[in-house]
Amino acid sequence: MLVVENLSKVYDNGTAALKDVSFQVPDGAFLGVIGLSGSGKSTLLRCINRLIEPTSGRIIWDGVDITELRGEELRKVRRKIGMIFQQFNLVKRSTVMVNVLSGRLGYTNPIYALVNHFPKEDRDKALAALERVGLSDKKDNRADALSGGQQQRVGIARALMQEPTMILADEPVASLDPVLAHSILDQLEVLNREDGMTVLCSLHYLDLVQRYSTRVIGLRDGRLVYEGTREEIRNMTDEDFKDIYGQEAERITPGSIMG
Amino acid sequence: MADAPPDFNPSGGPPQDLPDLFTPEETIKRNPIVTGLLALIPGAGHAFIGRSRQGAGYFGLTVVMGLLLYWAQVTTEFEVFPGLWIVLLVVAILFYVFTIFSAVSLAGDAEKFYPRIALILILSFTYLLGWQATEVNLQKFFTEFSDTFDTFSRILWPWNAAIDPIEDVLVVSTPFLAPCPDDPIASSMSELDNEFGAQITLEPGCGVMNEDRTEEPGTDLMLVGTGFVPNTEVVLWWEDPIGEDFRPNYDGETLSVVTDADGNFELAFEAPRYNTPGQAVGIQEHEAVIRQLIDITGYELSENFLLALNRLIITIFQALMATSFGIIFAFPISFLAARNLMWGSPLTRVIYYAVRFIMNVSRSIEPLIWAVIAVIWVGLSPFAGVIALTIHTIAALGKLYSESIESIDSGPIEAVTATGANGLQTIMYAIVPQIIPPYLSFTIYRWDINVRMSTILGFVGGGGIGQILSQWINQSLWSSAGIAVWMIAITVSVLDYASAELRKRFV
């Protein structure tokens, strides 16, 4: 269970990105986080693994207050939380293999980093992860030689290396075309259903939210403005979405809401 | 120097904060007569009618013209063609008059007043004076070009000086004692120690040298040779008591003679000029030496070619050492000069500005100046050149490195941090892979520049091939200089190509 209580974030320049946000995510949920650009989705996800320091509030995961953690304890929690990004955030000049292996850094002895060494088991794990995302033949390619969809699958493989119990996905398909978007989200769905990972995924398109999410929260101007279950989402109309999104709401594929 | 680090505005556009000099200023309608009177002070009229920028410009230009006119009159740097000075004066006066007319006309209803006239006057003034000041001489330029042919052709094709013949030389010598012992020696004869049977006889076998302190001529000598190669030149040499060989010199002439058909010759000369050192005691044994070039058995690389090659290798090492020392200092400095790393607190910002300032200053001082300082510091040596290049390299690489840190993608840092990696791991897996390629690229580029620069540093004593090149130029040894020039050119172009190819792989 992930419990977010009264979470607020004010940036140094005075921007209030999150305002008193509270919600709960049961283990094994696929939580869709919706909202316009700048509504605080990225800030929210990054507060959960403390890439961004919250200004106030608490984040309790499996009974541990993540906001209280320091140093080694924080890193141990982080390694159980995989993260994938809109821009993939791979090291473009490094090979696919090294990018995937870097997901294992939370487990390896830091001294190994100086000589770029990973234990044999980790290399085997990385190969297995690449196999799982269907990229084992690309392991020696430079990351930037891959297409966008492939890069995002490397991102997923990197997250798998952490053996996470929760995945934070920040607009994972916003840079991809609709077909690839489904392929990536299908993979996340598998991790969610078969591996039992909790997934927090910010999404932009209405039909993707309806297709994949088991729960939804909606943010507008840093405030939580909507919270709904699977059934409630599926019964939502475009008008309901527009209340959250404003008039710019759109579907990734034109047509009616998918079942 | 041909050093163009890519530190200019990458977008290529002009900086955005340029004052807007080119939009026309609003003219205020004023009384033309008052304006005209004010315009007697250049620019004041324009200021009066609201065109203060234009007025300031005209005022500045008039003042500069006046100062240049004065300078042209008083300078001793060049001969001022008297007519030219009058012409310049007229142009300047015309410009002055133009400014008055311009002000008066604008004060009326004209929107603009022949700005082209101002431009033409300014350009004429500038180029007329510039032509004189730099002593441009087209006649010499075209008619005396042929003077360079000899020098130029030897530099362009120096390779005949790159090889020396290997000579088979017959050397025969016989003693000459100075002064004569109590029992004078009538003649001396060489030992028969060659396969040709060549021998020389010197008469007399003793006497006096032509010494400065006695002011007496040397003993008249007759040298007879037999058994030499026929119809071939023989050359007189002399060996002093300490074994130094030299060719005796008689009013600028050295002595040689061609053997007859039987291989015999005779040579009459005076005992050569030689000052016996004061500490020499008793009778000194000299040797009269005859050398005959019998055959050229082959060719070898000339001494100067090998010297140039040695210095070239030293030069490349100089560049390598300077680049390496430069990296050692520039690497840590680059982090201090990276805006994105140092913008956090006021203290780090102060460090950032201080480091940037020091780097900019040391970079704007040419390596040639650093070399002069380094020569005073460590003396004439390749090390002086290394110091000069190192200082410049630190500043240049520090700047380039810090810019590549500033341009790294923060995404991977975020991603690696999110996996639970610690600081060291994040640097090694998210930052280092991003900065190593540009670092390598810049470093190779810098080495390339350093090789080019170190060839120049030799001219002020920084060692390397430049130093020997400047010596040869001073001695008018154009062929040897040509060898050095070619070596530099070949090395620089090979490195240029190699570094471009290497860098392509890192970008």
Tab-separated table of C-alpha atoms in Angstrom, chain A residues 46 49 51 75 78-79 81 83 85 89-94 98 102-103 105-106 108 110 113-114 116-118 158 162, chain B residues 409-426 428-430 433-435 437-438 505-507:
chain	number	residue	atom	x	y	z
A	46	ARG	CA	9.437	12.216	-8.686
A	49	ASN	CA	11.250	8.239	-5.153
A	51	LEU	CA	14.233	12.686	-7.148
A	75	ARG	CA	18.858	4.199	-1.917
A	78	ARG	CA	14.777	3.581	-4.507
A	79	ARG	CA	16.104	0.338	-5.872
A	81	ILE	CA	11.042	1.447	-7.306
A	83	MET	CA	11.259	4.366	-13.091
A	85	PHE	CA	10.701	8.289	-18.507
A	89	ASN	CA	16.828	8.919	-20.220
A	90	LEU	CA	19.281	6.370	-21.529
A	91	VAL	CA	22.969	7.226	-21.748
A	92	LYS	CA	22.923	7.587	-25.507
A	93	ARG	CA	26.582	6.821	-26.140
A	94	SER	CA	26.687	3.748	-23.908
A	98	VAL	CA	25.521	-0.999	-20.026
A	102	SER	CA	23.034	0.477	-14.693
A	103	GLY	CA	19.619	-0.536	-13.315
A	105	LEU	CA	23.740	-0.212	-9.456
A	106	GLY	CA	21.643	-0.070	-6.283
A	108	THR	CA	26.414	-3.636	-6.597
A	110	PRO	CA	30.115	1.104	-5.544
A	113	ALA	CA	31.843	1.394	-10.680
A	114	LEU	CA	35.417	2.673	-10.930
A	116	ASN	CA	33.052	-0.694	-14.793
A	117	HIS	CA	32.585	-4.191	-13.410
A	118	PHE	CA	29.343	-6.102	-12.913
A	158	ARG	CA	16.709	-1.217	-16.888
A	162	GLN	CA	16.016	-3.364	-9.957
B	409	ASP	CA	21.736	15.640	-20.647
B	410	SER	CA	20.403	15.533	-17.083
B	411	GLY	CA	17.972	12.703	-17.945
B	412	PRO	CA	20.441	9.851	-17.434
B	413	ILE	CA	21.538	11.376	-14.095
B	414	GLU	CA	17.930	11.292	-12.978
B	415	ALA	CA	17.453	7.750	-14.257
B	416	VAL	CA	20.586	6.351	-12.628
B	417	THR	CA	19.848	8.116	-9.344
B	418	ALA	CA	16.372	6.560	-9.417
B	419	THR	CA	17.865	3.060	-9.508
B	420	GLY	CA	19.364	3.629	-6.072
B	421	ALA	CA	22.888	4.351	-7.301
B	422	ASN	CA	25.117	6.478	-5.052
B	423	GLY	CA	27.005	9.613	-6.071
B	424	LEU	CA	30.103	7.859	-7.394
B	425	GLN	CA	28.043	5.391	-9.414
B	426	THR	CA	25.932	8.183	-10.843
B	428	MET	CA	30.570	6.965	-13.507
B	429	TYR	CA	27.462	5.742	-15.317
B	430	ALA	CA	25.511	8.924	-16.091
B	433	PRO	CA	29.972	8.462	-20.539
B	434	GLN	CA	28.517	11.763	-21.649
B	435	ILE	CA	31.617	13.916	-21.180
B	437	PRO	CA	33.651	11.684	-25.992
B	438	PRO	CA	33.641	15.483	-26.196
B	505	ARG	CA	34.194	8.960	-34.236
B	506	PHE	CA	33.530	10.627	-30.889
B	507	VAL	CA	30.849	13.092	-31.825
